[in-house]
XYZ file of C-alpha atoms in Angstrom:
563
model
C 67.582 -43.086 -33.815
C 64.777 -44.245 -31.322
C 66.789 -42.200 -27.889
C 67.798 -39.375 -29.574
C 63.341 -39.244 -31.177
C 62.298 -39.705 -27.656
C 65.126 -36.903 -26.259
C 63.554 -34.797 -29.037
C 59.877 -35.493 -28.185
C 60.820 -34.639 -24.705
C 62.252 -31.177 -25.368
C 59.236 -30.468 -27.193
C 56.948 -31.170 -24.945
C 58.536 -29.324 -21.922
C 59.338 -26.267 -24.515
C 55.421 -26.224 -24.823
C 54.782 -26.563 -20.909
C 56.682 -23.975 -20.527
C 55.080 -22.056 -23.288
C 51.810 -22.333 -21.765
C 52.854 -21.631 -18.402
C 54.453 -18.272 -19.540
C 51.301 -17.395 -22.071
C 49.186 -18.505 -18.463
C 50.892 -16.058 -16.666
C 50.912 -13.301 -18.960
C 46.954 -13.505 -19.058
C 46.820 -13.576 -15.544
C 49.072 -10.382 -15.255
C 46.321 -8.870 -17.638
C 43.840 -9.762 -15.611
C 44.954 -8.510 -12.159
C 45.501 -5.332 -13.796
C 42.151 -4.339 -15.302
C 40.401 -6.016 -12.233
C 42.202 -3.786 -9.918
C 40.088 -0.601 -11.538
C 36.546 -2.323 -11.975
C 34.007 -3.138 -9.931
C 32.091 -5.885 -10.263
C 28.483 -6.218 -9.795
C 26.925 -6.984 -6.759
C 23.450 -8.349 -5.531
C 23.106 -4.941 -4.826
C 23.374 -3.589 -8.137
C 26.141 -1.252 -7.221
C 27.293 1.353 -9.803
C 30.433 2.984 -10.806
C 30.777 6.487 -11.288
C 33.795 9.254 -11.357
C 34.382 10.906 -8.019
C 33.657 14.383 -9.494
C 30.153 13.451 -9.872
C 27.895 14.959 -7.373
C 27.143 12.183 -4.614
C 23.768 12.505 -3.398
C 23.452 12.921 0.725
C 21.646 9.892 2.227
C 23.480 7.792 -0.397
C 25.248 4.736 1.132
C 29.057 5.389 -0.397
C 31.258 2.187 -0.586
C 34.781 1.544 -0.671
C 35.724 -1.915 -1.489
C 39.403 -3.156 -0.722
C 41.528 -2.947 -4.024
C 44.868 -5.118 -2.794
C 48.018 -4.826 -5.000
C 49.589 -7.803 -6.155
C 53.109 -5.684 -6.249
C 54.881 -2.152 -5.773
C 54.370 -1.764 -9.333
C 50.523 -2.473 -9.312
C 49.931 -0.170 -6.367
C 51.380 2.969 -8.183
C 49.469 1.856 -10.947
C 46.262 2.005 -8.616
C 47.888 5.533 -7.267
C 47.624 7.032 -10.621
C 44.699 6.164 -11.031
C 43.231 7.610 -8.445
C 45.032 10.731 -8.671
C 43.284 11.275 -12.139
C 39.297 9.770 -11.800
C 38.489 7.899 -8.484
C 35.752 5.826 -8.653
C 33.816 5.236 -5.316
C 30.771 2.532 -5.564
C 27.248 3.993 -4.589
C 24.458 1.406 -3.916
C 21.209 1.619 -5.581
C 19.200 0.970 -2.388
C 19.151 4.830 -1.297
C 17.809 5.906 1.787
C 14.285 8.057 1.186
C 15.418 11.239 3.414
C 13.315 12.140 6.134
C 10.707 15.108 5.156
C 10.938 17.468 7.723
C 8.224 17.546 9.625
C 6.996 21.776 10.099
C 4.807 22.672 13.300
C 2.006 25.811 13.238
C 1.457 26.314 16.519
C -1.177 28.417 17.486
C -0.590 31.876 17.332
C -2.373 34.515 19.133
C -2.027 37.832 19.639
C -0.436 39.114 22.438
C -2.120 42.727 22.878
C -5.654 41.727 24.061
C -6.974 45.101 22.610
C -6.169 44.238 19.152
C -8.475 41.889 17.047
C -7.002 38.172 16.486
C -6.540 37.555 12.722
C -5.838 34.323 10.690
C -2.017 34.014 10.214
C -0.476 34.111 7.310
C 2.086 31.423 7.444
C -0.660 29.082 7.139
C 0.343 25.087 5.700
C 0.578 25.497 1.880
C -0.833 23.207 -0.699
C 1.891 20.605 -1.280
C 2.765 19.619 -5.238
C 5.782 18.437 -5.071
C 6.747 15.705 -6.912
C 7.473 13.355 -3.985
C 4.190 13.694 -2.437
C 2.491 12.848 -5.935
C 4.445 9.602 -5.758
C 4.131 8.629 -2.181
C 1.640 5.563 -2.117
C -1.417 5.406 -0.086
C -1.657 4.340 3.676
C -3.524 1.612 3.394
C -7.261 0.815 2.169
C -9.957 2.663 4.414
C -11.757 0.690 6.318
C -15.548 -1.085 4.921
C -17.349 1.799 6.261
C -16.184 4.191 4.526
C -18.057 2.279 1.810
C -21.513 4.058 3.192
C -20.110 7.301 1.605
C -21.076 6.179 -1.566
C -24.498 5.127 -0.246
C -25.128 8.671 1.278
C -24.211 10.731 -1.688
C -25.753 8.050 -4.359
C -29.723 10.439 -4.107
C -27.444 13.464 -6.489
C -25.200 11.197 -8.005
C -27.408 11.064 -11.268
C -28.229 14.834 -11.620
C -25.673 16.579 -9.160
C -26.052 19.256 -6.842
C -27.149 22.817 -7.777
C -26.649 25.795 -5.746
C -30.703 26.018 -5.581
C -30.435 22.324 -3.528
C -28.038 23.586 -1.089
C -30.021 26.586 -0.695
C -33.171 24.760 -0.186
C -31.150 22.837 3.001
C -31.123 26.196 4.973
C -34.458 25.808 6.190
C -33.087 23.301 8.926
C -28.906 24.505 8.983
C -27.345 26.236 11.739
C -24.540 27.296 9.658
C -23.598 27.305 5.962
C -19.662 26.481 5.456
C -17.911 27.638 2.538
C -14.519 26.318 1.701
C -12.638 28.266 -1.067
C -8.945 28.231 -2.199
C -8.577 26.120 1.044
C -9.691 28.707 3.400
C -12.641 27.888 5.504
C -15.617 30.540 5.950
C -18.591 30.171 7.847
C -22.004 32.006 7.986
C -24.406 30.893 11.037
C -28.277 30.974 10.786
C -28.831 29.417 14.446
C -27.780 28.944 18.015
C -26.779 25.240 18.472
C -27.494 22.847 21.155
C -23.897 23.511 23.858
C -20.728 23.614 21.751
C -21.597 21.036 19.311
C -21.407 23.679 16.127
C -18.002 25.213 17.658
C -16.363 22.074 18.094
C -17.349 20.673 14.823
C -16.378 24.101 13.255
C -13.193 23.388 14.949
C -12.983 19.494 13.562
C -13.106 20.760 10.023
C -10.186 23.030 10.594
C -8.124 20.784 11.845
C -8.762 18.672 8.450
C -7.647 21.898 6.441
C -4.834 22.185 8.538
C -3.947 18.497 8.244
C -4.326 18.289 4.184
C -3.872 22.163 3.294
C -4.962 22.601 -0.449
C -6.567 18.749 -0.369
C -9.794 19.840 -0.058
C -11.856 20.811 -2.641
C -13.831 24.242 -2.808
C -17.633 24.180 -1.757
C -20.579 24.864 -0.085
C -22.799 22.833 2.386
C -25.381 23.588 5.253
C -24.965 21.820 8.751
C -27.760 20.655 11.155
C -26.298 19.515 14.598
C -30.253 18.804 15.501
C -30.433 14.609 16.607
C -32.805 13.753 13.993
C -32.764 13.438 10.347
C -34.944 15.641 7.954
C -34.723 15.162 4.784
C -37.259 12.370 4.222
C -37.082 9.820 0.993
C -41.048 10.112 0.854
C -40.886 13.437 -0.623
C -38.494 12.721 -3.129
C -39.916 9.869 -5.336
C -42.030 11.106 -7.642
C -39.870 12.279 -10.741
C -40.904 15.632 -11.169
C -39.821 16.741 -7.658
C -36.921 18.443 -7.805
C -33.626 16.974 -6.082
C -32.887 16.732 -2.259
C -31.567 19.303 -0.431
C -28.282 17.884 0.717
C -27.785 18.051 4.469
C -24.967 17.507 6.505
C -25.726 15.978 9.755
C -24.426 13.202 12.921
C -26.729 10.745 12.009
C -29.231 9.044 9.610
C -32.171 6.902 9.344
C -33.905 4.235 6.751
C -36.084 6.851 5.823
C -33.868 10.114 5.266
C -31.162 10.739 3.209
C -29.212 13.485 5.415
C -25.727 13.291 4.997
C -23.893 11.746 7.792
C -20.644 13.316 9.256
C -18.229 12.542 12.342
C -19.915 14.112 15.804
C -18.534 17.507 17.561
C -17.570 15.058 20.565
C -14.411 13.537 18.209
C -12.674 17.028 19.530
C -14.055 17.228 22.909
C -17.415 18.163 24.840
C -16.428 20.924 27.500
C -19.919 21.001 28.401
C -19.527 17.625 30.237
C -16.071 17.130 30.423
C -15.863 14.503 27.678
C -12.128 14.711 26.259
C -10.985 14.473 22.700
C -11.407 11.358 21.316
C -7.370 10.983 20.419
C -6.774 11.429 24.351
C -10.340 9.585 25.504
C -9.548 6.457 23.545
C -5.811 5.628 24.981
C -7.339 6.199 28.667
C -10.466 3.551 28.163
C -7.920 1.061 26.269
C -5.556 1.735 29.249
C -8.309 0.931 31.561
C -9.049 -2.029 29.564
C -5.565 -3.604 30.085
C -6.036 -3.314 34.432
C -9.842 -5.032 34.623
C -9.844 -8.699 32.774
C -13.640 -9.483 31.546
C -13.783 -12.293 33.748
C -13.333 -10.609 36.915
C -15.773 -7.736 36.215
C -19.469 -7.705 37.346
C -21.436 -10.038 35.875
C -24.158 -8.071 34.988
C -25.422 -5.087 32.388
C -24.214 -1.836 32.950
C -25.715 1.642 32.334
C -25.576 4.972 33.071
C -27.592 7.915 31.134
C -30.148 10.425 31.023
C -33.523 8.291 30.840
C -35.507 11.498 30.340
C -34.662 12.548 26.806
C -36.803 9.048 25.461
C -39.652 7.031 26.538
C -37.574 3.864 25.468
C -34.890 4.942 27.998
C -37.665 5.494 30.292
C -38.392 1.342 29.946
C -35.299 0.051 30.346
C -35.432 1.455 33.762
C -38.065 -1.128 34.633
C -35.238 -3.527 34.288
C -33.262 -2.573 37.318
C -33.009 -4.771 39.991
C -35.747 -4.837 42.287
C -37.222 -6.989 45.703
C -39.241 -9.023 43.150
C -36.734 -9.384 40.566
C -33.260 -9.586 38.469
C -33.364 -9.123 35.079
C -29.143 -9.013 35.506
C -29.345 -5.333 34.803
C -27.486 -2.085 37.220
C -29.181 0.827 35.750
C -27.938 4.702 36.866
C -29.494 7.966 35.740
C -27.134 10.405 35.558
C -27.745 13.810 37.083
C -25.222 16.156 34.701
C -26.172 19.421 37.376
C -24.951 16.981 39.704
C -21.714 15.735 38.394
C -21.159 19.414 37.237
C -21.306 20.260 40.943
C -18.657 17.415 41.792
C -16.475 17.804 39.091
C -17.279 15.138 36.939
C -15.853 12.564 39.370
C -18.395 10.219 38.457
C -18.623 10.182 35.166
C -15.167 9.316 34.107
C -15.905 7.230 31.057
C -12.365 5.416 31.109
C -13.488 4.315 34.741
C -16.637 2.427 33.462
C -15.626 -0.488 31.703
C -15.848 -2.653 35.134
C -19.194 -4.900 33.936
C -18.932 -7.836 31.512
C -21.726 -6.124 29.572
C -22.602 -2.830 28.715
C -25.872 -1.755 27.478
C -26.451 0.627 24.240
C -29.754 2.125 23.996
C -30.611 5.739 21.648
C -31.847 8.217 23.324
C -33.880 11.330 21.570
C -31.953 9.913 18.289
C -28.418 8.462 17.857
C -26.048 8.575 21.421
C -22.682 10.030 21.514
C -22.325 7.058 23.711
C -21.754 4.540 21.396
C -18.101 4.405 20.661
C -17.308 4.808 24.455
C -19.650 1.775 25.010
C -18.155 -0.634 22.199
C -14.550 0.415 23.595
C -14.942 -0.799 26.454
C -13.882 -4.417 25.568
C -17.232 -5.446 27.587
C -19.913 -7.150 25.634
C -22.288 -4.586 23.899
C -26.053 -4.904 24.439
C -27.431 -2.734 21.980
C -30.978 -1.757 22.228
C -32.524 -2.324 18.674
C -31.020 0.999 17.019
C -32.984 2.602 14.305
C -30.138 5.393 13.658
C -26.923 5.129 12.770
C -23.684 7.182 12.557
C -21.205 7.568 9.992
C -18.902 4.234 11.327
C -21.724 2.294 12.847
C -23.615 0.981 9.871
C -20.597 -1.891 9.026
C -21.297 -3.742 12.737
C -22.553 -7.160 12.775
C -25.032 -9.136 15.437
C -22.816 -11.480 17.478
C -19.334 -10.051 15.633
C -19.366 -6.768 17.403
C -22.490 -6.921 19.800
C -25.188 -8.494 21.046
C -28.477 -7.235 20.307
C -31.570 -6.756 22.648
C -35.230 -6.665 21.502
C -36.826 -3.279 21.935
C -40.330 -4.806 22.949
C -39.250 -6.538 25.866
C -35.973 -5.515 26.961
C -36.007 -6.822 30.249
C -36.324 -10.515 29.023
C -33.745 -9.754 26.179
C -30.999 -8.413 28.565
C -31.273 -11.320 31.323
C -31.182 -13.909 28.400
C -27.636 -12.386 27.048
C -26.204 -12.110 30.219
C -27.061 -15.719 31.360
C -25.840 -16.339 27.780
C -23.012 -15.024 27.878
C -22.294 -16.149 31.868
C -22.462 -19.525 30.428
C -20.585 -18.844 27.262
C -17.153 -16.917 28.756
C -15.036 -16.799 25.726
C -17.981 -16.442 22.779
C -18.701 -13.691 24.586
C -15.523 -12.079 25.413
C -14.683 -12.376 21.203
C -17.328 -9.790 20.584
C -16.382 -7.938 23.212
C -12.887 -7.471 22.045
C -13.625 -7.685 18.266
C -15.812 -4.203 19.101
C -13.574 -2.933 21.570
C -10.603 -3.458 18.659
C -13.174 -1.774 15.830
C -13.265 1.148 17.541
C -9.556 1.256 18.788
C -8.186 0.222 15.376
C -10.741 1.191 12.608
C -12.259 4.720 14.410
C -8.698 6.623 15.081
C -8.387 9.995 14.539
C -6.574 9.166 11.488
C -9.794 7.489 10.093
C -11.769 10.094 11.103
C -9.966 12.857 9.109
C -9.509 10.742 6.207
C -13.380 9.945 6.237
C -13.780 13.943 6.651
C -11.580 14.301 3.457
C -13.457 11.505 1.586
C -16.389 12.574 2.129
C -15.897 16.309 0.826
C -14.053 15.302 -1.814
C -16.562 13.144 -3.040
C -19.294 15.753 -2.393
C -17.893 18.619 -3.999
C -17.344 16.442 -7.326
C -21.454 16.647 -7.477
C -21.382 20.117 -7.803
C -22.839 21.675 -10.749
C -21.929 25.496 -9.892
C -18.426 27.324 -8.417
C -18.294 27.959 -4.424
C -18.478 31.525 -4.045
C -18.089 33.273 -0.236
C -21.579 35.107 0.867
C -20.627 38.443 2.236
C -21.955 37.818 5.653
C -19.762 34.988 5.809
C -17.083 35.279 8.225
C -13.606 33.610 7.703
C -12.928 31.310 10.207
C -8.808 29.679 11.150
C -8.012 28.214 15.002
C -6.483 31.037 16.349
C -10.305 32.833 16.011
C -11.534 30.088 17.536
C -9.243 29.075 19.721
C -7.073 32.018 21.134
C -9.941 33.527 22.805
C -11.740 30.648 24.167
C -11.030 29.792 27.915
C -11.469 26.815 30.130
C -12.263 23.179 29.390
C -13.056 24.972 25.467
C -9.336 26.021 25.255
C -8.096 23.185 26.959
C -10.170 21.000 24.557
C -8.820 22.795 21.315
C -5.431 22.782 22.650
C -5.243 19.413 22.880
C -6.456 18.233 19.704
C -5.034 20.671 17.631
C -3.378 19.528 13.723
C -0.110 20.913 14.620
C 1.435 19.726 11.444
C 0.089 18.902 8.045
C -0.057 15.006 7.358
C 3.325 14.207 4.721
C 1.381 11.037 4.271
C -2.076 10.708 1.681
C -5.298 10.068 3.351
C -6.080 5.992 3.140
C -7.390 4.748 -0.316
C -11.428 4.826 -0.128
C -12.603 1.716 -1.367
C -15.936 1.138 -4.127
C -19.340 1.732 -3.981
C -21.410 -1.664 -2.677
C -22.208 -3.830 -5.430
C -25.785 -4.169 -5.515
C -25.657 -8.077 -4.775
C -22.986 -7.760 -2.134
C -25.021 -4.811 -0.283
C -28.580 -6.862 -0.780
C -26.153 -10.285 1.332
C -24.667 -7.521 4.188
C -28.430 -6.624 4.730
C -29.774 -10.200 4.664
C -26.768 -11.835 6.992
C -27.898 -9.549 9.324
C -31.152 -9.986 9.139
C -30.714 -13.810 9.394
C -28.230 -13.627 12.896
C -31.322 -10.891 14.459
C -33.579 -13.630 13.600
C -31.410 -16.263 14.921
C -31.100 -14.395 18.606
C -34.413 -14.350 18.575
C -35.235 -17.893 18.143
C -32.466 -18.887 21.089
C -33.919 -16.042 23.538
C -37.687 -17.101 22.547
C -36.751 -21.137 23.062
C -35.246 -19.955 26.529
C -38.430 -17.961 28.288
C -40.169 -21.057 26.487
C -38.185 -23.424 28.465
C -37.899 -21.274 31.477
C -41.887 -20.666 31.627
C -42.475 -24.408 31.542
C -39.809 -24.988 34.407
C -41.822 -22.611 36.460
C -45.280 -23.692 35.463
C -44.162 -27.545 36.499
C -42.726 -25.976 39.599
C -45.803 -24.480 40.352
C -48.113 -27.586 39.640
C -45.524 -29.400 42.155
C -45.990 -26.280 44.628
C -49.727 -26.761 44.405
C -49.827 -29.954 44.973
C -47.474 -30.363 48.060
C -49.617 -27.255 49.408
C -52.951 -29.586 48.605
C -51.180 -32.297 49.915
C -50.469 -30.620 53.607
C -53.921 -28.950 53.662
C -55.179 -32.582 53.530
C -52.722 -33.438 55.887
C -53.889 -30.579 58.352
C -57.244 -31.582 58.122
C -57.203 -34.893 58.765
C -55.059 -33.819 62.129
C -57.947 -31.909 63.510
């Protein structure tokens, strides 16, 4: 009984073996099969769908290896794809390239016949793809002051009576409706600053066509702000007028906007500040700080402003070296000799470069900061649309207007003795304006700043009749020379597929009140250092001259006693 149980048990238990092996098989037969049709899913998320389905274009298309285990499997997988191929398309399209559309200018061939705005103009863009495309990048702080500068009419608004009102001081009125500009001139402007800043604001229609807003302002390109805060206080006054201008003061409330010079000043040869800025950065790169002069450059008309008239006192003389190389600059002159001597990319060769206003605000100012020298700037009391965000000792040095001869040999023995501190505020201007003033900033400050204006108005932009509608082919088709040339070059040939840069918040009154008071608190600070140095520098001489005295006391006594 006991062999012939365990025989028994035996055949069982291989019976079952081989059960389970065959059942194992089966099930893995099964499995080959349906695996040989799907696809699994990948870190990429791939999906599966029929090849009759459209396949988008830019679409990566994959075709993973399906092997056959057999002849039998692989006609199976024939079938199959005779009847619904399946192709794998991964999630992670490609965003196609927007083509990119060029208006060239376009002028008119006959000369006889009058030059026209085209018609092909850049259209407003709502397509769905550039509602979703994100923002650039955050503007930079200064585009903060825009706020600040419209804050007088945020309360009440703008009426047309206001804008009206800022005629008495415009030299043109521009009217922007259903994205076509129109302007309607009151004055002759100092040179070509009103062309060239017509021209500026052109170029920003061109580059956002149907982005800006419809509206109505009045320009001054006069230096000096008019529109005082004084007159404005008491309640019952009516609003400002708001005026568009290049610069501001503490005491006005004009409304600040980007110079003419950003597109070129033919009237001295000054390129367009896209071109102007790549040449100075260029010269940067070929003259190391260390190895330029060691003194404080400048180079200007001193006539326009007693204060330039002072600095002059602080060239180098016989008697003394206040560590300042002063140049007036004859523009009749440099006309005559082709502006060989004024090349601004050629005048970044002094450690330090001095910054002083002339009849208001200077043009000069972002050539001076680029110029990865350490800027001396004469106390400023106006400011520009970018300029307001620099701080003492983080982007310049700054110079006492009272005694400027003192104050500009104590920051260049300063910074003689203090290399690197002062080559870090030399580059951390010369970067501000290469990095934070590009054209690209400008134009999105333009479109900020219009936007944001023409949401204060309380009444719809209509165009006067004397108004004239302006494009750049009437501006720019019949201009010649260095004007041409100018427009040329800095012409919006296409319109930006990109949005402008996000513009950040207003100041918070507690974050504007500790801007205001860490400047304040550096100024101060110079002024302590610059004061303990004459104060250390007179006593030197005074004991100097005791000990002169004295030795010449000493020999007179000497002298005497001889004869």
């Amino acid at each position: 009984m006991m062999p012939s149980l365990k025989k028994g048990l035996v055949s069982i238990r291989t019976l079952l073996f081989l059960l389970f092996l065959l059942i194992a098989a089966f099930i893995s037969c099964l499995w080959i099969d349906t695996s040989t049709f799907s696809v699994e899913r990948s870190t990429n998320k791939t999906m599966v769908i029929p090849a009759k389905h459209n396949i988008l274009r830019n679409e990566t298309i994959e075709f993973p290896l399906n092997c056959a285990i057999n002849n039998e499997l692989q006609s199976k997988v024939s079938v199959e794809r005779s009847t619904n191929t399946t192709v794998v398309i991964s999630e992670k399209h490609n965003i196609p390239q927007r083509e990119t559309i060029e208006f060239p200018l376009n002028c008119t061939i006959n000369n006889n016949q009058t030059q026209t705005c085209p018609t092909n103009y850049p259209r407003p863009t709502t397509s769905r793809a550039d509602d979703q495309d994100p923002p650039r990048t955050v503007c930079p702080n200064y585009f903060r002051w825009i706020h600040e500068d419209l804050r007088p009419w945020i309360a009440a608004g703008i009426s047309r009576d206001m804008v009206e009102r800022a005629q008495r001081t415009a030299h043109f009125h521009l009217i922007i409706v259903g994205g076509k500009a129109h302007i309607k001139k009151y004055r002759e402007s100092t040179q070509t600053r009103d062309t060239f800043t017509i021209w500026g604001i052109l170029q920003l229609l061109r580059r956002y066509p149907g982005k800006i807003p419809d509206l109505e302002l009045m320009f001054d390109t006069d230096d000096r702000p008019v529109i005082r805060s004084s007159d404005y206080h008491e309640q019952n006054t009516t609003g400002p007028p708001p005026l568009f201008r290049y610069c501001g003061d503490r005491w006005t409330m004009d409304i600040v906007f980007p110079d003419w010079s950003f597109w070129g000043w033919p009237d001295i040869n000054i390129k367009p500040w896209d071109e102007l800025s790549i040449d100075i950065k260029e010269g940067n790169n070929g003259s190391k700080w260390i190895d330029r002069e060691p003194y404080a450059y400048w180079k200007g008309n001193p006539f326009v402003a007693e204060t330039r008239k002072d600095l002059l006192a602080c060239n180098v003389s016989d008697q003394r070296d206040w560590n300042a190389r002063l140049f007036i600059r004859d523009w009749i002159q440099e006309s005559q000799q082709g502006y060989k001597q004024s090349d601004l990319a050629r005048q970044c060769t002094h450690r330090y470069k001095i910054y002083i206003e002339g009849y208001a605000w200077s043009v000069s100012e972002k050539y001076i900061l680029a110029c990865n020298s350490l800027p001396l700037l004469v106390k400023p009391y106006y400011h520009d649309f970018f300029t307001r965000s620099l701080q003492p000792l983080q982007h310049y040095w700054p110079i006492r207007d009272t005694d400027k001869c003192k104050s500009i040999k104590f920051a260049v023995d300063w910074g003689n003795k203090n290399n690197q501190k002062a080559q870090e505020i030399g580059k951390a201007a010369s970067d501000f304006i290469q990095e934070e003033l590009k054209m690209d900033y400008v134009y999105d400050y333009m479109f900020h700043l219009l936007n944001e204006y023409a949401k204060l108005l309380k009444f719809a932009p209509r165009v006067p009749e004397e108004a004239v509608e302006m494009c750049s082919e009437i501006m720019a088709c019949p201009a010649d020379g260095l004007e041409k040339k100018f427009m040329t070059e800095s012409l919006v040939k296409s319109p930006r597929i990109t949005r402008p840069c996000t513009l950040p918040p207003a100041y918070e009154p507690h974050v504007l009140g500790a801007f205001y008071r860490k400047k304040l608190n550096t100024l101060r600070r110079v002024q302590k250092w610059e004061d303990g140095y004459w104060k250390e520098f007179n006593k030197q001489h005074q004991q100097n001259s005791v000990t002169f005295m004295m030795i010449y006391t000493k020999s007179l006594a000497i002298m005497s006693a001889c004869y």
